[in-house]
Amino acid sequence: MPTFYGTEVTSRLMLGTAQYPSPAVLADAFRRSGAGIATVSVRREAGGDQAGQDFWALIRDLGVAVLPNTAGCYSVREALTTAQMARELFDTNWIKLEVIGHADTLQPDPFGLVEAAAQLAEDGFEVFPYCTEDMVLCERLVEVGCKVLMPWGAPIGTGLGLNNIYGLRSLRAHFPDIPLVVDAGLGLPSQAAHAMELGYDAVLLNTAVAKAGDPAAMAQAFGLAVEAGALAATADPMDARDMAAPSTPVFGKAML
Amino acid sequence: MKIIVNGEALEPGAPTLAALLDDLGKGAAKVATSVNEAFVPKHQRTDHSLHDGDRVEIVAPRQGG
């Protein structure tokens, strides 16, 4: 299983906690998927309500590691303050760092991301940067202290899968010793399996499970797909070829 | 004194961030705070005086992806 900042996790599936039809369905999805890490956020509570406190009790009962995010932050300053609040709230140095650069695609702002990652790493955070598959960006992130990289498969919430397989494969080859997680854009278990077959260490997803007609069943499907893909990656897949090659022996065929 | 708490205007009697949280019924709640976009750790809330025009954010654990 992958090790993030010295902590070996129990699953290659990291699951978001947003958009489920109910807390009970969320809990069921975690149980059936076997996901070992839950992503969470920090948000205002409406006046007088206890939604945040109730949510925290639910997450604690799941018994999974918690990875808080800086979702929705468009500036370095916003991301830094959000990370600091998250560290105190969740009592962890882990932070899924999002510095968003564009509202339509929710793609990361690479310049702000590196700046924020550097300051957070300096401040003792263990940064999980939500990034693109841009190799230069990823090199910069590693240089400033990131020991995990989380390139997107496709824009958040689209379900488009792995948009740039060449880029993801190149990244894997370039960073053989850095844990790599495909974060965002997955819509189907087959896409998660593909990410694992490329040699990725884990996948992080939310919408594909939460917005499925049966979230718990889809969560289980993703859990199985991730394990299948990871096993395949260790099994030295055959090389693809253009021309057909018979699998049944030609030798010994009856002459009819 | 007028301040903004989670986007809403308030005229609190509370002189400090800790007292404000108590007045809002969140003194014992699992929340984190910032004032004027800067994080204020829990242990500094008692000493953190509020001033006219301050923008306070009080956040709690919530769902996220």
CSV table of C-alpha atoms in Angstrom, one decimal:
chain,number,residue,atom,x,y,z
A,1,MET,CA,0.0,0.0,0.0
A,2,PRO,CA,1.2,3.5,-0.6
A,3,THR,CA,3.0,5.5,2.0
A,4,PHE,CA,2.3,9.2,2.3
A,5,TYR,CA,4.8,11.2,4.4
A,6,GLY,CA,5.8,8.2,6.3
A,7,THR,CA,2.3,6.9,6.9
A,8,GLU,CA,1.2,3.7,5.1
A,9,VAL,CA,-2.4,3.8,4.2
A,10,THR,CA,-4.9,0.9,4.2
A,11,SER,CA,-6.3,1.4,0.7
A,12,ARG,CA,-5.4,2.9,-2.7
A,13,LEU,CA,-8.8,4.6,-2.8
A,14,MET,CA,-9.2,8.0,-1.3
A,15,LEU,CA,-12.8,9.2,-1.2
A,16,GLY,CA,-14.4,12.5,-0.9
A,17,THR,CA,-17.3,13.2,1.6
A,18,ALA,CA,-19.4,15.7,-0.3
A,19,GLN,CA,-22.7,15.5,-2.3
A,20,TYR,CA,-24.0,12.2,-0.8
A,21,PRO,CA,-27.7,11.9,-0.5
A,22,SER,CA,-27.4,11.3,3.2
A,23,PRO,CA,-24.9,10.7,6.0
A,24,ALA,CA,-25.9,7.1,6.1
A,25,VAL,CA,-25.2,6.6,2.4
A,26,LEU,CA,-21.8,8.3,2.9
A,27,ALA,CA,-20.9,5.9,5.7
A,28,ASP,CA,-22.1,2.9,3.7
A,29,ALA,CA,-20.0,4.0,0.7
A,30,PHE,CA,-16.9,4.2,2.9
A,31,ARG,CA,-17.6,0.8,4.4
A,32,ARG,CA,-18.2,-1.0,1.1
A,33,SER,CA,-15.3,0.7,-0.8
A,34,GLY,CA,-12.7,0.1,1.9
A,35,ALA,CA,-11.4,3.6,1.3
A,36,GLY,CA,-8.7,4.5,3.8
A,37,ILE,CA,-8.6,8.3,3.5
A,38,ALA,CA,-11.5,10.8,3.6
A,39,THR,CA,-11.2,14.3,2.2
A,40,VAL,CA,-12.9,17.0,4.1
A,41,SER,CA,-13.2,20.8,4.1
A,42,VAL,CA,-13.6,23.7,6.4
A,43,ARG,CA,-16.7,25.8,5.9
A,44,ARG,CA,-18.9,28.2,7.8
A,45,GLU,CA,-21.8,26.8,9.8
A,46,ALA,CA,-25.1,28.5,9.3
A,47,GLY,CA,-26.0,30.5,12.5
A,48,GLY,CA,-26.7,28.2,15.4
A,49,ASP,CA,-26.6,24.9,13.5
A,50,GLN,CA,-24.5,21.9,14.4
A,51,ALA,CA,-24.0,20.4,11.0
A,52,GLY,CA,-20.2,20.6,11.2
A,53,GLN,CA,-20.1,19.0,14.6
A,54,ASP,CA,-22.5,16.2,13.5
A,55,PHE,CA,-20.4,15.7,10.3
A,56,TRP,CA,-17.2,15.4,12.4
A,57,ALA,CA,-18.7,12.8,14.6
A,58,LEU,CA,-19.7,10.8,11.5
A,59,ILE,CA,-16.2,11.0,10.0
A,60,ARG,CA,-14.5,10.0,13.3
A,61,ASP,CA,-16.7,6.9,13.4
A,62,LEU,CA,-15.5,5.8,10.0
A,63,GLY,CA,-12.0,5.2,11.4
A,64,VAL,CA,-10.2,6.5,8.3
A,65,ALA,CA,-7.4,9.0,7.9
A,66,VAL,CA,-8.6,12.5,7.2
A,67,LEU,CA,-7.2,14.7,4.4
A,68,PRO,CA,-8.5,18.3,4.7
A,69,ASN,CA,-8.6,20.4,1.6
A,70,THR,CA,-8.3,24.1,0.6
A,71,ALA,CA,-11.1,23.7,-2.0
A,72,GLY,CA,-12.4,26.9,-3.5
A,73,CYS,CA,-9.3,29.0,-2.7
A,74,TYR,CA,-8.2,31.2,-5.6
A,75,SER,CA,-5.3,33.0,-3.8
A,76,VAL,CA,-2.2,31.9,-2.0
A,77,ARG,CA,-3.3,33.8,1.1
A,78,GLU,CA,-6.7,32.2,1.2
A,79,ALA,CA,-5.2,28.8,0.8
A,80,LEU,CA,-2.6,29.4,3.6
A,81,THR,CA,-5.2,30.6,6.1
A,82,THR,CA,-7.6,27.8,5.2
A,83,ALA,CA,-4.8,25.3,5.6
A,84,GLN,CA,-3.9,26.7,9.0
A,85,MET,CA,-7.5,26.5,10.1
A,86,ALA,CA,-7.8,23.0,8.8
A,87,ARG,CA,-4.7,21.9,10.7
A,88,GLU,CA,-6.1,23.0,14.0
A,89,LEU,CA,-9.6,21.6,13.3
A,90,PHE,CA,-8.5,18.2,12.1
A,91,ASP,CA,-5.2,17.9,14.1
A,92,THR,CA,-3.2,16.8,11.1
A,93,ASN,CA,-0.3,18.3,9.1
A,94,TRP,CA,-1.8,16.7,5.9
A,95,ILE,CA,-3.3,19.2,3.5
A,96,LYS,CA,-4.8,18.7,0.1
A,97,LEU,CA,-3.6,22.0,-1.4
A,98,GLU,CA,-5.9,23.5,-4.0
A,99,VAL,CA,-5.2,26.9,-5.5
A,100,ILE,CA,-7.7,27.3,-8.3
A,101,GLY,CA,-6.7,29.3,-11.3
A,102,HIS,CA,-9.8,29.2,-13.5
A,103,ALA,CA,-13.5,29.0,-12.5
A,104,ASP,CA,-14.7,27.1,-15.6
A,105,THR,CA,-12.2,24.3,-15.5
A,106,LEU,CA,-11.2,24.5,-11.8
A,107,GLN,CA,-7.7,23.8,-13.0
A,108,PRO,CA,-4.9,24.7,-10.6
A,109,ASP,CA,-3.1,28.0,-10.7
A,110,PRO,CA,0.4,26.5,-11.0
A,111,PHE,CA,2.2,29.7,-9.9
A,112,GLY,CA,0.1,30.2,-6.8
A,113,LEU,CA,0.2,26.4,-6.1
A,114,VAL,CA,4.0,26.3,-5.9
A,115,GLU,CA,4.2,29.5,-3.8
A,116,ALA,CA,1.6,28.2,-1.4
A,117,ALA,CA,3.2,24.7,-1.2
A,118,ALA,CA,6.6,26.2,-0.4
A,119,GLN,CA,5.2,28.3,2.4
A,120,LEU,CA,3.1,25.4,3.8
A,121,ALA,CA,6.0,23.0,3.7
A,122,GLU,CA,8.2,25.5,5.4
A,123,ASP,CA,5.5,25.7,8.1
A,124,GLY,CA,5.5,22.0,8.7
A,125,PHE,CA,2.6,21.0,6.6
A,126,GLU,CA,2.6,17.8,4.6
A,127,VAL,CA,1.3,18.9,1.3
A,128,PHE,CA,-0.8,16.9,-1.2
A,129,PRO,CA,-0.9,19.3,-4.1
A,130,TYR,CA,-3.8,19.1,-6.5
A,131,CYS,CA,-1.9,19.8,-9.7
A,132,THR,CA,-1.9,19.1,-13.4
A,133,GLU,CA,0.3,16.5,-15.2
A,134,ASP,CA,2.7,19.3,-16.2
A,135,MET,CA,6.1,17.9,-15.5
A,136,VAL,CA,7.8,21.2,-14.9
A,137,LEU,CA,5.2,22.2,-12.4
A,138,CYS,CA,5.5,18.8,-10.7
A,139,GLU,CA,9.3,19.2,-10.5
A,140,ARG,CA,8.9,22.6,-8.8
A,141,LEU,CA,6.4,21.2,-6.3
A,142,VAL,CA,8.9,18.4,-5.4
A,143,GLU,CA,11.7,21.0,-5.1
A,144,VAL,CA,9.7,23.1,-2.6
A,145,GLY,CA,9.0,20.0,-0.4
A,146,CYS,CA,6.0,18.1,-1.8
A,147,LYS,CA,6.5,14.3,-1.3
A,148,VAL,CA,3.2,13.4,-3.0
A,149,LEU,CA,1.8,14.6,-6.3
A,150,MET,CA,-1.8,14.6,-7.2
A,151,PRO,CA,-2.3,15.3,-10.9
A,152,TRP,CA,-5.9,15.6,-12.2
A,153,GLY,CA,-7.3,13.0,-14.6
A,154,ALA,CA,-9.8,15.6,-15.9
A,155,PRO,CA,-11.5,18.7,-14.4
A,156,ILE,CA,-13.2,18.3,-11.1
A,157,GLY,CA,-16.7,16.8,-11.3
A,158,THR,CA,-16.6,16.1,-15.1
A,159,GLY,CA,-16.2,12.3,-15.0
A,160,LEU,CA,-14.2,12.5,-18.2
A,161,GLY,CA,-11.5,10.1,-16.9
A,162,LEU,CA,-7.9,10.3,-17.9
A,163,ASN,CA,-7.6,13.1,-20.4
A,164,ASN,CA,-3.9,12.9,-21.0
A,165,ILE,CA,-2.6,9.4,-20.6
A,166,TYR,CA,0.7,10.2,-22.2
A,167,GLY,CA,1.3,13.0,-19.7
A,168,LEU,CA,0.3,10.8,-16.7
A,169,ARG,CA,2.5,8.0,-18.0
A,170,SER,CA,5.4,10.4,-18.5
A,171,LEU,CA,5.0,11.7,-15.0
A,172,ARG,CA,5.1,8.2,-13.5
A,173,ALA,CA,8.3,7.5,-15.4
A,174,HIS,CA,9.9,10.8,-14.3
A,175,PHE,CA,9.0,10.4,-10.6
A,176,PRO,CA,9.5,6.7,-9.9
A,177,ASP,CA,9.9,7.2,-6.2
A,178,ILE,CA,7.2,9.9,-5.5
A,179,PRO,CA,3.7,8.6,-4.6
A,180,LEU,CA,1.4,9.7,-7.4
A,181,VAL,CA,-2.4,10.0,-7.0
A,182,VAL,CA,-4.9,10.7,-9.8
A,183,ASP,CA,-7.1,13.3,-8.3
A,184,ALA,CA,-10.3,14.5,-9.9
A,185,GLY,CA,-12.2,13.8,-13.1
A,186,LEU,CA,-12.8,10.1,-12.7
A,187,GLY,CA,-16.3,8.9,-13.6
A,188,LEU,CA,-16.0,5.2,-13.9
A,189,PRO,CA,-14.2,2.4,-12.1
A,190,SER,CA,-12.5,1.4,-15.4
A,191,GLN,CA,-10.8,4.8,-15.4
A,192,ALA,CA,-9.6,4.2,-11.9
A,193,ALA,CA,-8.3,0.8,-12.9
A,194,HIS,CA,-6.5,2.4,-15.8
A,195,ALA,CA,-4.8,4.9,-13.5
A,196,MET,CA,-3.5,2.0,-11.4
A,197,GLU,CA,-2.4,0.1,-14.5
A,198,LEU,CA,-0.3,3.1,-15.4
A,199,GLY,CA,1.5,2.6,-12.1
A,200,TYR,CA,-0.2,5.2,-10.0
A,201,ASP,CA,-0.3,4.6,-6.3
A,202,ALA,CA,-3.9,5.7,-5.6
A,203,VAL,CA,-6.9,7.6,-6.9
A,204,LEU,CA,-9.0,10.3,-5.2
A,205,LEU,CA,-12.6,10.8,-6.3
A,206,ASN,CA,-15.8,12.0,-5.0
A,207,THR,CA,-18.5,12.9,-7.5
A,208,ALA,CA,-18.4,9.6,-9.4
A,209,VAL,CA,-19.5,7.8,-6.2
A,210,ALA,CA,-21.7,10.4,-4.5
A,211,LYS,CA,-23.7,11.2,-7.6
A,212,ALA,CA,-24.2,7.6,-8.7
A,213,GLY,CA,-27.7,6.2,-8.4
A,214,ASP,CA,-26.4,3.7,-5.8
A,215,PRO,CA,-23.3,5.4,-4.3
A,216,ALA,CA,-22.4,2.5,-2.0
A,217,ALA,CA,-22.4,0.0,-4.9
A,218,MET,CA,-20.3,2.4,-7.0
A,219,ALA,CA,-17.9,2.9,-4.1
A,220,GLN,CA,-17.4,-0.8,-3.9
A,221,ALA,CA,-17.0,-1.0,-7.6
A,222,PHE,CA,-14.2,1.6,-7.4
A,223,GLY,CA,-12.6,-0.2,-4.6
A,224,LEU,CA,-12.5,-3.4,-6.6
A,225,ALA,CA,-11.3,-1.7,-9.7
A,226,VAL,CA,-8.4,0.0,-7.9
A,227,GLU,CA,-7.2,-3.3,-6.5
A,228,ALA,CA,-7.6,-5.0,-9.9
A,229,GLY,CA,-5.6,-2.2,-11.6
A,230,ALA,CA,-2.9,-2.2,-9.0
A,231,LEU,CA,-2.5,-6.0,-9.2
A,232,ALA,CA,-2.3,-5.8,-13.0
A,233,ALA,CA,0.4,-3.2,-12.7
A,234,THR,CA,2.6,-5.6,-10.8
A,235,ALA,CA,1.9,-8.4,-13.2
A,236,ASP,CA,4.0,-7.0,-16.1
A,237,PRO,CA,1.3,-6.5,-18.8
A,238,MET,CA,1.9,-7.7,-22.3
A,239,ASP,CA,3.0,-5.2,-25.0
A,240,ALA,CA,0.2,-4.1,-27.3
A,241,ARG,CA,0.8,-4.7,-31.1
A,242,ASP,CA,-0.9,-3.7,-34.3
A,243,MET,CA,-1.1,-7.1,-36.1
A,244,ALA,CA,-3.1,-10.1,-34.8
A,245,ALA,CA,-1.3,-13.1,-33.4
A,246,PRO,CA,-3.2,-16.3,-32.9
A,247,SER,CA,-3.4,-17.5,-29.3
A,248,THR,CA,-4.5,-21.0,-30.2
A,249,PRO,CA,-1.5,-23.0,-31.5
A,250,VAL,CA,-1.2,-23.3,-35.3
A,251,PHE,CA,0.9,-26.4,-35.0
A,252,GLY,CA,-1.2,-29.5,-34.8
A,253,LYS,CA,-4.3,-28.1,-36.5
A,254,ALA,CA,-6.1,-30.8,-38.5
A,255,MET,CA,-5.6,-30.5,-42.3
A,256,LEU,CA,-9.2,-30.4,-43.5
B,1,MET,CA,-18.4,48.5,17.3
B,2,LYS,CA,-19.5,46.8,14.1
B,3,ILE,CA,-17.9,43.7,12.8
B,4,ILE,CA,-18.6,41.1,10.1
B,5,VAL,CA,-19.0,37.5,11.2
B,6,ASN,CA,-19.2,34.9,8.5
B,7,GLY,CA,-20.4,37.6,6.1
B,8,GLU,CA,-23.1,39.0,8.4
B,9,ALA,CA,-22.9,42.4,10.2
B,10,LEU,CA,-22.9,42.2,14.0
B,11,GLU,CA,-22.6,44.6,16.9
B,12,PRO,CA,-21.2,42.3,19.5
B,13,GLY,CA,-20.8,43.2,23.2
B,14,ALA,CA,-17.9,40.7,23.3
B,15,PRO,CA,-14.5,42.4,23.5
B,16,THR,CA,-12.5,39.3,22.4
B,17,LEU,CA,-12.7,36.6,19.9
B,18,ALA,CA,-13.2,34.0,22.6
B,19,ALA,CA,-16.0,36.0,24.2
B,20,LEU,CA,-17.7,36.3,20.7
B,21,LEU,CA,-17.6,32.6,20.3
B,22,ASP,CA,-19.2,32.1,23.7
B,23,ASP,CA,-21.9,34.6,22.8
B,24,LEU,CA,-22.6,32.8,19.6
B,25,GLY,CA,-22.9,29.4,21.4
B,26,LYS,CA,-19.7,28.1,19.8
B,27,GLY,CA,-17.4,28.4,22.8
B,28,ALA,CA,-17.1,24.6,23.1
B,29,ALA,CA,-17.7,23.8,19.5
B,30,LYS,CA,-15.1,22.3,17.1
B,31,VAL,CA,-14.4,25.4,15.1
B,32,ALA,CA,-11.4,27.3,13.7
B,33,THR,CA,-11.2,31.1,13.4
B,34,SER,CA,-9.6,33.9,11.4
B,35,VAL,CA,-9.8,37.7,11.7
B,36,ASN,CA,-9.1,39.9,8.7
B,37,GLU,CA,-8.0,36.9,6.7
B,38,ALA,CA,-5.3,35.8,9.2
B,39,PHE,CA,-5.6,32.6,11.2
B,40,VAL,CA,-6.1,33.0,14.9
B,41,PRO,CA,-5.2,29.8,16.8
B,42,LYS,CA,-7.5,28.6,19.5
B,43,HIS,CA,-5.0,29.5,22.3
B,44,GLN,CA,-4.9,33.1,21.2
B,45,ARG,CA,-8.6,33.7,21.1
B,46,THR,CA,-8.8,34.9,24.7
B,47,ASP,CA,-6.2,37.6,24.1
B,48,HIS,CA,-7.4,38.6,20.6
B,49,SER,CA,-9.3,41.9,21.0
B,50,LEU,CA,-12.0,42.7,18.4
B,51,HIS,CA,-12.0,46.1,16.6
B,52,ASP,CA,-14.5,48.0,14.6
B,53,GLY,CA,-14.6,46.7,11.0
B,54,ASP,CA,-13.0,43.3,11.8
B,55,ARG,CA,-13.9,40.5,9.5
B,56,VAL,CA,-14.2,37.3,11.5
B,57,GLU,CA,-14.6,33.8,10.0
B,58,ILE,CA,-15.7,30.9,12.1
B,59,VAL,CA,-15.4,27.5,10.3
B,60,ALA,CA,-16.2,23.9,11.2
B,61,PRO,CA,-15.5,20.5,9.7
B,62,ARG,CA,-17.5,20.0,6.6
B,63,GLN,CA,-17.9,17.7,3.6
B,64,GLY,CA,-15.2,18.0,0.9
B,65,GLY,CA,-13.8,16.4,-2.1
